[in-house]
Short mmCIF file of C-alpha atoms in Angstrom, two decimals:
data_model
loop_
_atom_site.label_atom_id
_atom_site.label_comp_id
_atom_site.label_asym_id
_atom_site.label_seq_id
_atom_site.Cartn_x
_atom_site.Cartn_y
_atom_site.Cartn_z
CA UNK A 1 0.00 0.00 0.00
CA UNK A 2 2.85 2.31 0.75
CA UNK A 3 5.13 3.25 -2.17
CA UNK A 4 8.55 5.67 -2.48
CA UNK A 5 9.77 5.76 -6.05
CA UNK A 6 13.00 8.06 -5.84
CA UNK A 7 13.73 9.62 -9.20
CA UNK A 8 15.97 12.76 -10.86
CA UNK A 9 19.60 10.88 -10.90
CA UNK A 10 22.13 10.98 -13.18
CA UNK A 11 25.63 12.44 -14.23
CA UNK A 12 26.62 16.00 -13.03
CA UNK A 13 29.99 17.84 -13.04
CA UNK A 14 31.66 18.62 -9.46
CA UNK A 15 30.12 21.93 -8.18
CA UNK A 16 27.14 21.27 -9.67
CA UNK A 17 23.05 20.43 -8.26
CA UNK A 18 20.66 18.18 -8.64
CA UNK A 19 17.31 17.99 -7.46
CA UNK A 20 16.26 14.15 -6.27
CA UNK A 21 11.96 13.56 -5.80
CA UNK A 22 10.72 11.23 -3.97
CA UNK A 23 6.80 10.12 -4.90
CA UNK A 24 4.94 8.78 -2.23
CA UNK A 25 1.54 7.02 -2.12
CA UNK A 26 -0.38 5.21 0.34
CA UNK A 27 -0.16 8.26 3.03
CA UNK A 28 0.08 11.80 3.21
CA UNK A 29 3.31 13.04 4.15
CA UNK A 30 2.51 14.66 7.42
CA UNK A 31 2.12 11.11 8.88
CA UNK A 32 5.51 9.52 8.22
CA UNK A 33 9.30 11.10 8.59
CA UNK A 34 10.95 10.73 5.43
CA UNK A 35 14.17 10.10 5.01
CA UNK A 36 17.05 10.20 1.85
CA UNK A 37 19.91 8.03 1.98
CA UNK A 38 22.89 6.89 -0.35
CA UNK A 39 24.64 3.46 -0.43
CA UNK A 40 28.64 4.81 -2.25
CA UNK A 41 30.11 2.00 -4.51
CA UNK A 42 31.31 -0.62 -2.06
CA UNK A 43 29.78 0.74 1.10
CA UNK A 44 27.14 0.33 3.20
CA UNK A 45 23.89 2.41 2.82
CA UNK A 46 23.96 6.12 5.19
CA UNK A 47 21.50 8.36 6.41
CA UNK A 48 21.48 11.82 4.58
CA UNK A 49 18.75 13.95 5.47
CA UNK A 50 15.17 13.38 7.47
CA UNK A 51 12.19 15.32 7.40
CA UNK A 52 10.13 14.83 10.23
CA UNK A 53 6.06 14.99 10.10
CA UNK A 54 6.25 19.22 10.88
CA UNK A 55 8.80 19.43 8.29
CA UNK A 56 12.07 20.16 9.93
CA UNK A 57 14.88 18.96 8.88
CA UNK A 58 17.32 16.67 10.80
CA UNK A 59 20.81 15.95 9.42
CA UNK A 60 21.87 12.58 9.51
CA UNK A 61 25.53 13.13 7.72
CA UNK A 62 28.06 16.25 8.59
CA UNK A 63 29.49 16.07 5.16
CA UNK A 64 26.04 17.45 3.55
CA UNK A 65 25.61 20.33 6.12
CA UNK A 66 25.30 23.73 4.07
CA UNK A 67 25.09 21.80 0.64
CA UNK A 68 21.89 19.62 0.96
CA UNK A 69 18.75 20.93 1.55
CA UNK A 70 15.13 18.46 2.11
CA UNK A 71 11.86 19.86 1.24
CA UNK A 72 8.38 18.50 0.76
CA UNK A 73 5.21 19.62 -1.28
CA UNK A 74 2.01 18.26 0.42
CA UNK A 75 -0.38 18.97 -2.26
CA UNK A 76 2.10 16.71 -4.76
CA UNK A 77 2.62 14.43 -2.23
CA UNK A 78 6.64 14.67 -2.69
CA UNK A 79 9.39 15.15 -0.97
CA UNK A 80 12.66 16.47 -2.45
CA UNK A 81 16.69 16.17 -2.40
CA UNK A 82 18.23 19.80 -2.92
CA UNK A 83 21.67 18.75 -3.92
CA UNK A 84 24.38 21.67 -4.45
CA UNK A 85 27.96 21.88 -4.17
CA UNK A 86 28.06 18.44 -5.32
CA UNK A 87 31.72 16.49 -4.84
CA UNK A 88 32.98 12.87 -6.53
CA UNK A 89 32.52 11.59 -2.62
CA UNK A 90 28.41 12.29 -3.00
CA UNK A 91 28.50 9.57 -5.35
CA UNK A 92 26.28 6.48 -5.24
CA UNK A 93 22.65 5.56 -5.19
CA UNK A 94 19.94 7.29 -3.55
CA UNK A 95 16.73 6.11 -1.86
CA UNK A 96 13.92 7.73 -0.13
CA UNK A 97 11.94 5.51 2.40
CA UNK A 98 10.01 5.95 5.69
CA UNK A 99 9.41 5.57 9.14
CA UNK A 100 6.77 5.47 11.65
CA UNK A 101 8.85 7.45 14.43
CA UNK A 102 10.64 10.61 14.43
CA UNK A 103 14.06 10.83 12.00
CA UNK A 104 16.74 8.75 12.67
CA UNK A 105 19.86 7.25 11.32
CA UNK A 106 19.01 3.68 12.08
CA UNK A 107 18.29 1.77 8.48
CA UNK A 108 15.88 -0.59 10.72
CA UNK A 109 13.80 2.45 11.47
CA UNK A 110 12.60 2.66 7.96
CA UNK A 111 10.59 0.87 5.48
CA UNK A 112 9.33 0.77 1.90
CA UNK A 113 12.64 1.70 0.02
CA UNK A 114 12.32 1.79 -3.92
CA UNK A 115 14.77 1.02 -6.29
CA UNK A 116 16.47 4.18 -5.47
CA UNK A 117 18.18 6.88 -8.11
CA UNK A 118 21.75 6.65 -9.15
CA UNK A 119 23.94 9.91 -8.52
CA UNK A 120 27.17 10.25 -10.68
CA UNK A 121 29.12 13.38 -9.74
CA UNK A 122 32.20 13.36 -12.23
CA UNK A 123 34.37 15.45 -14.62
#
């Protein structure tokens, strides 16, 4: 019943932005925290951003502070990934999934992940 399809990937120059979505169905987004993270080539999957059910933002990785920005739009029923500043070391694949608590960094604590979007930040 509950579906996050992350989409907007692809190849961008360092310095650069990109702007990640994240569809949802099944709820309205003032009932779950949301929450982006990226799995880097040969790594395990970390937590990026959160937005809680008010819509504040919780940082879940230091390296993103003052580059990466997450922002929803109730009435589309989205959630987005500001990405500027980008570096080589943003690289990997990025999902968008939930959870029925407030933000955290614990993968456990969410649910529903998609196929995710693939993020390629290179000259």
């Amino acid at each position: 019943q509950l579906q996050l399809v992350a989409s907007g990937g692809g190849l961008v120059q360092p310095g650069g932005s990109l702007r990640l979505s994240c569809a949802v169905s099944g709820f309205g987004l003032d009932t779950f925290a949301i929450g982006w993270f990226r799995q880097a080539p040969g790594k395990e999957p970390e937590g990026v951003l959160c937005i809680n059910t008010t819509g504040g933002m919780v940082i879940l990785a230091g390296s993103v502070k003052g580059r990466f920005t997450i922002s929803r739009d109730e009435a589309k029923n989205t959630v987005y990934l500001q990405m500027n500043s980008l570096r080589p070391e943003d690289t990997g694949k990025y999902y968008c999934a939930e959870s029925y608590i407030v933000c955290s960094a614990a993968l456990d604590d969410f649910h529903d992940w998609g196929q995710g979007t693939k993020v390629t930040v290179s000259s």
